[in-house]
């Protein structure tokens, strides 16, 4: 009796639940390169190359390990172009008696899988994805036991559950759960920024890059100098390299932005983790071990581990709890189209131009560029959150909807009405100036408040607060800002609002077709 085991492109883990407790001779593993997944949004070229290369490498490793693997390439004759089509063809080809699959990372794909029992006429066993530390059910149980969804409390539960950075008597290492007060220092001159480990493309990656250049030439992004890890072994090397060279300063400079420094002290491990080449637990454990041996300070280890066992698990739980409605959420009723410069990088605002360049070149921008530059601008400008979400899903090599959507809709656009974040992540030019070196050479003056030469973030910030005073005016965390706004003279308030309006009127909307084919 043959069991067909489809393995999706972000399930490239040897410890995957569907590969456990099964006789190899009874199983056929199916990996599928399908057109629908590459173009339902028109992903960054680097992301497609990464996924195909990692899938092809993983298939080779599985074969070497004694599994029977059926690998469908994008250009194979008869490729139906969809997961459902390929599973149906493979079920027939192998006379499968049943299908076994690990739950998908995306709602869209879950809906496809939910239909398979009926369309295939076979039993379909869907297993929980236990590469995550918190199951979908456990997150919902935690959420139902609370009035709000504050991440910090979820994170403490995860520290207790994993025992990471915990003392023998169940207390947080160093006496505090969260050491952010020691982090987020502005960049200084003379810092040495480490580079992430680069992996030269081998024959498999080179083939895939040629395929991507040929088939997806019109997609956003650059493929040159592709250097991402595409196997678990490479990803483990990248992890060790990060822990040695960058983690010690990760916490301190977590929010810094420096022109031409594309990674600073960040790990760039999200693509490997999200594909399954690294598990979150092994990454967090490696950081905790470096703290235990005295190689990294506590503020760095704690800050990094919090992102992984805290934020990463939290947004995944939030996604499955809030879908599908959250995808359409638009609490701030934002309707503006995404500006064209998100695709071209052609803007005089240097912070934004630099974030888009980074994104185009590497399929990467670090968290503060995503949140406080790209996301912040879109929210202040009132861009429709679904256009922002499409952009973020297209442009990052680590973007899968389960992690991208909560970060965009919840964290950066406040479009869920504050379910994920109690206060919008809004900031004016002063924040960007403090945390970066972008403002000095920018054509706009960050110190000017209004007028054509003033930093646009300044007027947009106050205009945003004014537009949403009914919603945020009583928010305890925003009262000081509203008190400042209300102390201004009517003439000052008008100057902010007309400066913002003039700037927004001149914004060129993005041409259609960048994110989704027309
Ligand atoms: P590091 O700074 O080295 O952090 C370590 C790890 O922590 C990351 O690799 C990631 O796995 C995890 N992490 C950190 N912050 C978050 C977070 N907010 N949510 C989930 N995991 C987190 N991350 C994605 O993996 N995919 C996305 O599509 C994505 N979209 C985002 C969109 C917006 C608007 C924002 C504000 C954040 C988004 N993030 C996303 C979260 C975060 O920005 C990236 O995980 C991080 O920049 C990846 O780079 P890194 O590996 O160098 O991270
Ligand atoms: C993002 C992506 C792309 C571009 N291509 C494929 C593919 O051809 N085959 C595949 O198995 N997965 C691909 N993926 C990932 C999926 O779109 C999807 O994000 C995950 O399977 C999560 O459900
Ligand atoms: Fe960005 Fe304003 Fe600074 Fe220019 S002045 S880099 S637009 S924050």
Coordinates of C-alpha atoms and ligand atoms in Angstrom, one line a residue:
X1 CA 0.0 0.0 0.0
X2 CA 1.6 3.3 -1.1
X3 CA 1.2 6.4 1.0
X4 CA 1.7 9.6 -1.0
X5 CA 3.5 12.3 1.1
X6 CA 3.5 15.7 -0.5
X7 CA 6.2 18.0 1.0
X8 CA 5.5 21.7 0.4
X9 CA 8.3 24.2 -0.5
X10 CA 8.5 25.5 3.1
X11 CA 8.6 22.0 4.7
X12 CA 12.2 21.1 3.9
X13 CA 13.0 19.5 7.3
X14 CA 14.3 15.9 7.7
X15 CA 12.5 15.8 11.0
X16 CA 9.1 16.7 9.4
X17 CA 6.2 14.9 11.1
X18 CA 5.0 13.2 7.9
X19 CA 8.4 11.5 7.6
X20 CA 8.3 9.9 11.0
X21 CA 6.8 6.5 11.9
X22 CA 6.5 5.3 8.4
X23 CA 8.2 2.5 6.4
X24 CA 10.2 4.0 3.6
X25 CA 9.2 1.2 1.2
X26 CA 5.6 2.2 1.6
X27 CA 6.0 5.9 0.9
X28 CA 6.4 8.1 -2.1
X29 CA 7.5 11.7 -1.3
X30 CA 6.2 14.3 -3.7
X31 CA 7.9 17.7 -4.2
X32 CA 6.3 20.1 -6.7
X33 CA 7.5 23.2 -8.5
X34 CA 4.2 24.7 -9.6
X35 CA 3.4 27.9 -11.6
X36 CA 0.5 28.9 -9.3
X37 CA 2.8 29.2 -6.3
X38 CA 5.3 31.3 -8.2
X39 CA 2.8 33.8 -9.5
X40 CA -0.3 34.0 -7.3
X41 CA 1.8 37.0 -6.2
X42 CA 4.8 37.7 -8.4
X43 CA 7.5 36.8 -5.9
X44 CA 11.0 38.4 -5.9
X45 CA 13.3 36.4 -8.2
X46 CA 15.6 35.6 -5.4
X47 CA 12.8 34.0 -3.3
X48 CA 11.8 31.7 -6.2
X49 CA 15.4 30.7 -6.8
X50 CA 15.9 30.1 -3.1
X51 CA 12.8 27.9 -2.8
X52 CA 13.5 25.8 -6.0
X53 CA 17.2 25.4 -5.2
X54 CA 16.4 24.3 -1.6
X55 CA 13.7 22.0 -2.8
X56 CA 16.0 20.3 -5.3
X57 CA 18.8 19.9 -2.8
X58 CA 16.3 18.5 -0.2
X59 CA 15.0 16.0 -2.8
X60 CA 18.6 14.8 -3.4
X61 CA 19.2 14.4 0.3
X62 CA 16.0 12.4 0.7
X63 CA 16.9 10.1 -2.1
X64 CA 20.4 9.5 -0.7
X65 CA 18.6 8.7 2.6
X66 CA 16.7 5.9 0.9
X67 CA 13.3 7.5 0.2
X68 CA 11.5 7.2 -3.1
X69 CA 11.1 10.8 -4.3
X70 CA 8.9 12.0 -7.1
X71 CA 10.1 15.5 -8.0
X72 CA 8.1 17.7 -10.4
X73 CA 10.0 20.5 -12.1
X74 CA 8.4 23.6 -13.3
X75 CA 9.1 22.8 -16.9
X76 CA 8.2 19.1 -16.7
X77 CA 5.8 18.0 -19.4
X78 CA 2.3 17.7 -18.1
X79 CA 2.9 19.8 -15.0
X80 CA -0.6 21.0 -14.2
X81 CA 0.7 24.1 -12.4
X82 CA -1.0 23.6 -9.0
X83 CA -0.6 21.6 -5.8
X84 CA -4.0 20.0 -6.2
X85 CA -3.4 19.1 -9.8
X86 CA 0.0 17.6 -9.1
X87 CA -1.2 15.6 -6.0
X88 CA -4.0 14.2 -8.1
X89 CA -1.7 13.2 -10.9
X90 CA 0.8 11.6 -8.5
X91 CA -1.9 9.8 -6.6
X92 CA -2.9 8.1 -9.9
X93 CA 0.6 7.5 -11.0
X94 CA 1.6 5.7 -7.8
X95 CA -1.8 4.1 -7.2
X96 CA -1.7 5.7 -3.8
X97 CA -4.0 4.3 -1.1
X98 CA -3.8 7.4 1.1
X99 CA -2.2 10.9 1.4
X100 CA -0.3 12.2 4.4
X101 CA 0.8 15.8 4.7
X102 CA 1.9 18.3 7.3
X103 CA -0.5 21.2 7.7
X104 CA 0.4 24.1 5.4
X105 CA 1.8 27.4 6.4
X106 CA -0.9 29.4 4.5
X107 CA -4.7 29.6 4.7
X108 CA -4.9 29.6 0.9
X109 CA -3.1 26.3 0.7
X110 CA -5.0 24.8 3.7
X111 CA -8.2 25.4 1.7
X112 CA -6.8 23.4 -1.2
X113 CA -5.8 20.6 1.1
X114 CA -9.2 20.6 2.7
X115 CA -10.7 19.7 -0.6
X116 CA -8.4 16.8 -1.4
X117 CA -10.3 13.9 0.3
X118 CA -13.3 14.7 -1.9
X119 CA -11.5 15.3 -5.2
X120 CA -9.1 12.4 -4.8
X121 CA -11.5 9.9 -3.2
X122 CA -8.7 9.0 -0.7
X123 CA -8.1 9.4 3.0
X124 CA -5.9 12.5 3.6
X125 CA -4.1 12.6 7.0
X126 CA -3.1 16.2 7.9
X127 CA -0.5 16.3 10.7
X128 CA 0.3 19.3 12.9
X129 CA 3.5 21.1 12.0
X130 CA 5.5 20.5 15.2
X131 CA 8.5 22.4 14.0
X132 CA 6.8 25.3 15.7
X133 CA 7.2 25.4 19.5
X134 CA 3.6 26.4 20.1
X135 CA 0.8 24.5 18.3
X136 CA -2.1 26.3 16.7
X137 CA -4.4 24.9 19.4
X138 CA -2.1 25.8 22.3
X139 CA -2.0 29.4 21.1
X140 CA -5.7 29.6 20.9
X141 CA -6.0 28.2 24.4
X142 CA -3.5 30.8 25.7
X143 CA -5.4 33.6 23.9
X144 CA -8.8 32.5 25.2
X145 CA -7.5 32.7 28.7
X146 CA -6.6 36.4 28.4
X147 CA -8.3 39.7 27.8
X148 CA -5.6 40.9 25.5
X149 CA -2.9 39.4 23.3
X150 CA 0.2 41.1 24.8
X151 CA 3.2 39.3 23.3
X152 CA 5.4 39.7 26.4
X153 CA 3.2 37.3 28.4
X154 CA 3.2 34.8 25.6
X155 CA 6.9 35.0 25.4
X156 CA 7.3 34.3 29.2
X157 CA 5.2 31.2 28.7
X158 CA 7.5 30.1 25.9
X159 CA 10.6 30.7 28.1
X160 CA 9.1 28.5 30.8
X161 CA 8.1 25.9 28.2
X162 CA 11.5 25.7 26.5
X163 CA 13.6 26.4 29.7
X164 CA 15.7 28.8 27.6
X165 CA 17.6 31.4 29.6
X166 CA 15.9 30.1 32.8
X167 CA 17.6 29.5 36.1
X168 CA 17.2 26.1 37.9
X169 CA 14.6 27.6 40.2
X170 CA 12.4 28.8 37.3
X171 CA 13.4 32.5 37.3
X172 CA 14.5 34.4 34.1
X173 CA 18.3 34.5 33.8
X174 CA 19.6 37.8 35.0
X175 CA 16.4 38.5 37.0
X176 CA 14.5 40.2 34.1
X177 CA 12.4 38.7 31.3
X178 CA 13.1 41.4 28.8
X179 CA 16.3 43.5 28.4
X180 CA 15.1 45.9 25.8
X181 CA 16.1 48.8 27.9
X182 CA 19.7 47.9 27.2
X183 CA 19.1 47.6 23.5
X184 CA 18.3 49.9 20.7
X185 CA 21.3 52.1 20.8
X186 CA 21.8 54.4 17.7
X187 CA 24.7 53.5 15.4
X188 CA 28.1 54.9 16.2
X189 CA 30.9 55.8 13.8
X190 CA 33.7 53.2 13.5
X191 CA 31.6 50.1 14.1
X192 CA 32.7 47.0 12.2
X193 CA 29.7 45.3 10.6
X194 CA 30.1 41.6 10.0
X195 CA 28.8 40.1 6.7
X196 CA 26.5 37.1 6.8
X197 CA 28.1 33.9 5.5
X198 CA 27.9 33.8 1.7
X199 CA 27.4 30.5 -0.2
X200 CA 28.5 30.4 -3.8
X201 CA 25.8 28.9 -6.1
X202 CA 26.5 25.3 -7.0
X203 CA 25.3 23.6 -10.2
X204 CA 21.7 23.1 -8.9
X205 CA 21.4 26.8 -7.8
X206 CA 23.0 28.0 -11.1
X207 CA 20.4 26.0 -13.1
X208 CA 17.6 27.3 -11.0
X209 CA 18.9 30.9 -11.4
X210 CA 18.8 30.5 -15.2
X211 CA 15.3 29.2 -15.0
X212 CA 14.2 32.1 -12.9
X213 CA 15.8 34.7 -15.2
X214 CA 14.1 33.1 -18.1
X215 CA 10.6 32.5 -16.7
X216 CA 10.3 35.4 -14.2
X217 CA 12.3 38.2 -15.9
X218 CA 9.5 40.7 -15.2
X219 CA 9.4 39.9 -11.4
X220 CA 10.7 42.4 -8.9
X221 CA 14.3 42.1 -7.6
X222 CA 17.8 41.1 -8.4
X223 CA 19.3 37.7 -8.6
X224 CA 22.9 38.6 -9.0
X225 CA 25.3 37.5 -6.2
X226 CA 22.8 35.0 -4.8
X227 CA 24.5 33.7 -1.7
X228 CA 21.8 32.2 0.6
X229 CA 22.1 28.9 2.3
X230 CA 20.1 26.2 0.4
X231 CA 20.7 23.1 2.6
X232 CA 20.4 22.4 6.3
X233 CA 24.2 21.9 6.5
X234 CA 24.8 25.4 5.0
X235 CA 22.2 26.9 7.2
X236 CA 23.8 25.5 10.3
X237 CA 27.1 27.0 9.1
X238 CA 25.4 30.4 8.7
X239 CA 24.0 30.1 12.2
X240 CA 27.4 29.4 13.7
X241 CA 28.9 32.3 11.8
X242 CA 26.2 34.6 13.0
X243 CA 26.6 33.6 16.6
X244 CA 30.3 34.1 16.4
X245 CA 30.4 37.4 14.4
X246 CA 27.2 39.3 15.0
X247 CA 25.1 38.1 17.9
X248 CA 27.3 39.8 20.6
X249 CA 26.1 43.2 19.2
X250 CA 22.7 42.1 18.0
X251 CA 20.8 43.5 21.0
X252 CA 22.6 46.8 21.3
X253 CA 22.2 47.8 17.6
X254 CA 19.0 46.0 16.9
X255 CA 17.2 49.1 15.7
X256 CA 20.0 50.9 14.0
X257 CA 20.0 51.8 10.2
X258 CA 23.2 52.6 8.3
X259 CA 23.4 53.5 4.6
X260 CA 25.1 50.7 2.6
X261 CA 25.1 48.3 5.6
X262 CA 22.4 45.8 4.6
X263 CA 22.5 43.5 7.6
X264 CA 24.2 45.3 10.5
X265 CA 24.2 42.7 13.3
X266 CA 21.1 40.9 12.1
X267 CA 21.1 37.2 11.4
X268 CA 19.5 36.9 8.0
X269 CA 18.4 33.4 9.1
X270 CA 14.7 33.9 8.5
X271 CA 14.7 32.5 4.9
X272 CA 16.4 29.3 6.2
X273 CA 14.2 29.0 9.2
X274 CA 11.0 29.6 7.3
X275 CA 11.9 27.0 4.7
X276 CA 12.6 24.4 7.4
X277 CA 16.4 24.2 7.0
X278 CA 16.8 25.3 10.6
X279 CA 14.3 24.7 13.4
X280 CA 13.5 27.7 15.6
X281 CA 14.5 25.6 18.7
X282 CA 18.0 24.8 17.4
X283 CA 18.5 28.5 16.6
X284 CA 17.4 29.7 20.0
X285 CA 19.3 26.9 21.7
X286 CA 22.5 27.9 19.9
X287 CA 22.1 31.5 21.1
X288 CA 21.4 30.3 24.7
X289 CA 24.5 28.1 24.6
X290 CA 26.7 31.0 23.4
X291 CA 25.4 33.0 26.5
X292 CA 26.1 30.0 28.8
X293 CA 29.7 29.9 27.6
X294 CA 30.1 33.6 28.1
X295 CA 30.6 34.3 24.3
X296 CA 27.6 36.7 24.1
X297 CA 26.1 39.1 26.6
X298 CA 22.6 38.5 28.0
X299 CA 21.0 41.5 26.3
X300 CA 22.0 40.0 22.9
X301 CA 21.0 36.4 23.7
X302 CA 17.7 37.4 25.3
X303 CA 16.8 40.0 22.5
X304 CA 17.5 37.4 19.8
X305 CA 15.7 34.5 21.5
X306 CA 12.7 36.7 22.1
X307 CA 12.3 37.4 18.4
X308 CA 12.3 33.6 17.7
X309 CA 10.4 31.9 20.5
X310 CA 8.3 35.1 21.2
X311 CA 7.4 37.1 18.1
X312 CA 7.8 34.4 15.5
X313 CA 5.6 31.9 17.3
X314 CA 3.2 34.6 18.4
X315 CA 2.5 35.9 14.9
X316 CA 2.0 32.3 13.6
X317 CA -0.6 31.7 16.4
X318 CA -2.3 35.0 15.7
X319 CA -2.4 34.2 11.9
X320 CA -4.3 31.0 12.4
X321 CA -6.6 32.4 15.0
X322 CA -7.5 35.5 13.0
X323 CA -7.7 34.2 9.5
X324 CA -9.4 34.6 7.1
X325 CA -11.0 37.9 8.2
X326 CA -7.8 39.6 9.2
X327 CA -6.6 39.5 5.6
X328 CA -9.3 42.1 4.7
X329 CA -9.0 44.1 7.9
X330 CA -8.8 47.9 7.3
X331 CA -9.7 49.5 10.7
X332 CA -8.1 52.8 9.7
X333 CA -10.1 52.9 6.4
X334 CA -7.0 53.5 4.4
X335 CA -7.6 53.7 0.6
X336 CA -4.6 55.3 -1.0
X337 CA -2.8 53.1 -3.7
X338 CA 0.7 52.0 -2.9
X339 CA 3.2 54.6 -4.3
X340 CA 5.3 53.6 -7.3
X341 CA 8.6 54.2 -5.5
X342 CA 8.0 51.0 -3.4
X343 CA 8.8 49.2 -6.6
X344 CA 11.4 51.5 -8.3
X345 CA 13.1 53.0 -5.3
X346 CA 12.9 56.3 -7.0
X347 CA 12.3 58.8 -4.3
X348 CA 14.2 61.6 -2.7
X349 CA 13.5 60.3 0.8
X350 CA 16.8 58.6 1.4
X351 CA 15.6 56.3 4.2
X352 CA 12.9 54.8 1.9
X353 CA 15.2 54.7 -1.2
X354 CA 17.8 52.8 0.8
X355 CA 15.2 50.3 2.2
X356 CA 13.8 49.6 -1.2
X357 CA 17.4 49.2 -2.7
X358 CA 18.2 46.7 0.0
X359 CA 15.0 44.9 -0.6
X360 CA 15.5 44.8 -4.4
X361 CA 19.1 43.6 -4.1
X362 CA 18.7 40.9 -1.5
X363 CA 15.0 40.3 -0.8
X364 CA 16.0 41.6 2.6
X365 CA 15.5 44.6 4.8
X366 CA 15.9 44.3 8.6
X367 CA 13.0 44.7 11.0
X368 CA 13.3 48.4 11.7
X369 CA 13.5 49.2 8.0
X370 CA 10.3 47.1 7.4
X371 CA 8.5 48.5 10.5
X372 CA 9.6 52.1 11.0
X373 CA 10.5 53.2 7.4
X374 CA 8.5 51.2 4.8
X375 CA 5.5 50.2 7.0
X376 CA 5.4 53.5 8.9
X377 CA 5.3 55.5 5.7
X378 CA 2.5 53.4 4.2
X379 CA 0.4 53.7 7.4
X380 CA 1.0 57.5 7.8
X381 CA 0.2 58.0 4.1
X382 CA -3.0 55.9 4.4
X383 CA -2.2 53.3 1.9
X384 CA -4.7 50.4 1.6
X385 CA -3.3 47.7 3.9
X386 CA -4.0 44.9 1.4
X387 CA -1.7 46.6 -1.2
X388 CA 0.9 46.9 1.5
X389 CA 0.5 43.3 2.4
X390 CA 0.9 42.2 -1.2
X391 CA 4.1 44.2 -1.5
X392 CA 5.6 42.7 1.6
X393 CA 4.6 39.2 0.4
X394 CA 6.3 39.7 -2.9
X395 CA 9.5 41.4 -2.0
X396 CA 11.1 39.4 0.9
X397 CA 12.8 36.1 0.5
X398 CA 11.5 35.1 3.9
X399 CA 7.8 36.1 3.2
X400 CA 5.1 33.5 3.8
X401 CA 1.7 34.7 4.6
X402 CA 1.6 33.2 8.1
X403 CA 4.4 35.5 9.2
X404 CA 4.1 38.4 6.7
X405 CA 0.4 39.1 7.1
X406 CA 0.3 39.6 11.0
X407 CA 3.4 41.8 10.8
X408 CA 1.8 44.0 8.1
X409 CA -1.8 44.1 9.0
X410 CA -1.4 43.9 12.7
X411 CA 2.0 45.3 13.6
X412 CA 2.8 47.8 11.0
X413 CA -0.5 49.1 9.6
X414 CA -2.7 48.8 12.7
X415 CA -5.4 47.6 10.3
X416 CA -6.7 45.0 12.8
X417 CA -7.8 47.8 15.1
X418 CA -5.2 47.1 17.7
X419 CA -5.6 43.4 18.3
X420 CA -1.9 42.7 17.9
X421 CA -0.4 46.1 19.0
X422 CA -2.0 48.4 21.5
X423 CA -0.6 51.5 19.8
X424 CA 0.3 52.1 16.1
X425 CA 4.0 52.0 15.3
X426 CA 4.0 55.6 14.0
X427 CA 7.0 57.9 14.0
X428 CA 8.2 61.1 12.5
X429 CA 11.6 62.0 11.0
X430 CA 13.2 62.5 14.5
X431 CA 13.0 58.7 15.2
X432 CA 14.6 57.8 11.8
X433 CA 17.2 60.5 12.3
X434 CA 18.1 59.2 15.8
X435 CA 18.4 55.6 14.7
X436 CA 20.1 56.1 11.3
X437 CA 22.7 58.1 9.3
X438 CA 20.2 58.6 6.4
X439 CA 19.0 62.1 7.1
X440 CA 22.3 64.1 6.8
X441 CA 22.6 63.6 3.0
X442 CA 18.8 63.5 2.3
X443 CA 17.4 66.3 0.1
X444 CA 14.8 66.9 2.8
X445 CA 15.5 68.6 6.1
X446 CA 14.6 66.4 9.0
X447 CA 14.5 69.4 11.4
X448 CA 12.0 71.4 9.2
X449 CA 8.4 70.7 10.1
X450 CA 6.4 71.9 7.1
X451 CA 6.9 73.1 3.5
X452 CA 8.4 71.5 0.4
X453 CA 11.9 71.0 1.9
X454 CA 10.7 69.6 5.3
X455 CA 11.1 65.8 5.9
X456 CA 7.7 64.4 4.8
X457 CA 7.5 62.1 7.8
X458 CA 7.0 65.1 10.0
X459 CA 3.9 66.5 8.5
X460 CA 2.6 63.0 7.7
X461 CA 2.9 62.0 11.4
X462 CA 0.8 64.9 12.7
X463 CA -1.6 64.5 9.9
X464 CA -2.1 60.9 10.8
X465 CA -2.7 61.7 14.4
X466 CA -5.2 64.4 13.4
X467 CA -7.0 62.1 11.0
X468 CA -7.4 59.4 13.7
X469 CA -7.9 61.5 16.8
X470 CA -11.3 59.9 17.5
X471 CA -9.6 56.4 17.6
X472 CA -6.3 57.2 19.3
X473 CA -7.0 60.4 21.3
X474 CA -7.9 58.4 24.5
X475 CA -5.1 55.8 24.1
X476 CA -3.1 56.2 27.2
X477 CA 0.2 55.5 25.3
X478 CA -0.6 58.4 22.9
X479 CA -2.0 61.0 25.2
X480 CA 1.2 63.0 25.4
X481 CA 1.4 63.3 21.6
X482 CA -2.2 64.4 21.4
X483 CA -1.6 66.9 24.2
X484 CA 1.2 68.4 22.1
X485 CA -1.0 68.5 19.0
X486 CA -3.8 70.2 20.8
X487 CA -1.4 72.8 22.3
X488 CA -0.4 73.9 18.8
X489 CA -1.9 77.0 17.3
X490 CA -4.6 76.4 14.6
X491 CA -2.1 78.0 12.1
X492 CA 0.6 75.4 13.0
X493 CA -1.9 72.5 12.7
X494 CA -3.1 73.8 9.4
X495 CA 0.4 74.1 8.1
X496 CA 1.1 70.4 9.0
X497 CA -2.1 69.3 7.4
X498 CA -1.7 71.3 4.2
X499 CA 2.0 70.2 3.9
X500 CA 0.9 66.6 4.2
X501 CA -1.9 67.0 1.7
X502 CA 0.5 68.7 -0.8
X503 CA 3.0 65.9 -0.5
X504 CA 0.4 63.1 -0.7
X505 CA -1.3 64.7 -3.8
X506 CA 2.0 64.6 -5.6
X507 CA 2.7 60.8 -4.9
X508 CA 2.6 58.7 -8.0
X509 CA 0.6 55.5 -7.5
X510 CA 2.1 52.2 -8.5
X511 CA 1.4 50.8 -11.9
X512 CA -0.8 47.7 -11.9
X513 CA 0.8 44.3 -12.3
X514 CA 3.8 44.6 -10.1
X515 CA 2.4 42.3 -7.3
X516 CA -0.3 40.3 -9.1
X517 CA -0.6 39.7 -12.8
X518 CA -3.3 41.7 -14.4
Ligands
LIG1 P1 16.9 39.0 13.0 O1 16.8 40.5 13.4 O2 18.2 38.4 13.0 O3 15.9 38.3 14.0 C1 16.0 36.9 14.3 C2 14.8 36.1 13.9 O4 13.7 36.5 14.7 C3 14.3 36.3 12.5 O5 15.1 35.6 11.6 C4 12.8 35.9 12.6 O6 12.7 34.5 12.4 C5 12.4 36.3 14.0 N1 11.7 37.5 14.0 C6 12.1 38.7 14.4 N2 11.0 39.6 14.4 C7 10.0 38.9 14.0 C8 8.6 39.2 13.8 N3 8.1 40.5 14.0 N4 7.8 38.3 13.4 C9 8.2 37.0 13.2 N5 9.5 36.6 13.3 C10 10.4 37.6 13.8 N6 9.6 38.0 9.0 C11 9.5 36.9 8.2 O7 10.2 35.9 8.5 N7 8.8 36.9 7.0 C12 8.1 38.0 6.6 O8 7.5 38.0 5.6 C13 8.1 39.2 7.5 N8 7.5 40.3 7.1 C14 7.5 41.4 7.9 C15 6.8 42.5 7.6 C16 6.8 43.7 8.4 C17 5.9 44.9 8.0 C18 7.5 43.6 9.6 C19 7.5 44.8 10.5 C20 8.3 42.5 9.9 C21 8.2 41.4 9.1 N9 9.0 40.2 9.5 C22 8.9 39.1 8.7 C23 9.7 40.2 10.8 C24 11.2 40.6 10.7 O9 11.3 41.8 10.2 C25 12.0 39.6 10.0 O10 11.8 38.3 10.5 C26 13.5 39.9 10.1 O11 13.7 41.2 9.6 C27 14.3 38.8 9.3 O12 15.6 39.2 9.3 P2 16.7 38.5 10.2 O13 16.6 37.0 10.0 O14 18.0 39.2 10.0 O15 16.1 38.8 11.6
LIG2 C1 6.5 30.6 -2.3 C2 6.6 29.3 -3.1 C3 7.0 29.3 -4.5 C4 7.4 30.6 -5.1 N1 7.0 28.2 -5.2 C5 6.6 27.0 -4.6 C6 6.6 25.8 -5.4 O1 6.8 25.8 -6.6 N2 6.3 24.7 -4.7 C7 6.1 24.6 -3.4 O2 5.9 23.5 -2.9 N3 6.0 25.8 -2.7 C8 6.3 27.0 -3.3 N4 6.3 28.1 -2.5 C9 5.8 28.1 -1.1 C10 4.2 28.0 -1.1 O3 3.7 29.0 -2.0 C11 3.6 28.2 0.2 O4 4.0 29.4 0.7 C12 3.9 27.2 1.2 O5 3.6 25.9 0.7 C13 3.0 27.4 2.5 O6 1.8 26.9 2.4
LIG3 FE1 13.9 60.0 5.7 FE2 13.1 62.4 6.4 FE3 15.5 61.5 7.1 FE4 15.0 62.1 4.6 S1 15.0 63.5 6.3 S2 16.1 60.3 5.3 S3 12.9 61.5 4.4 S4 13.5 60.7 7.8

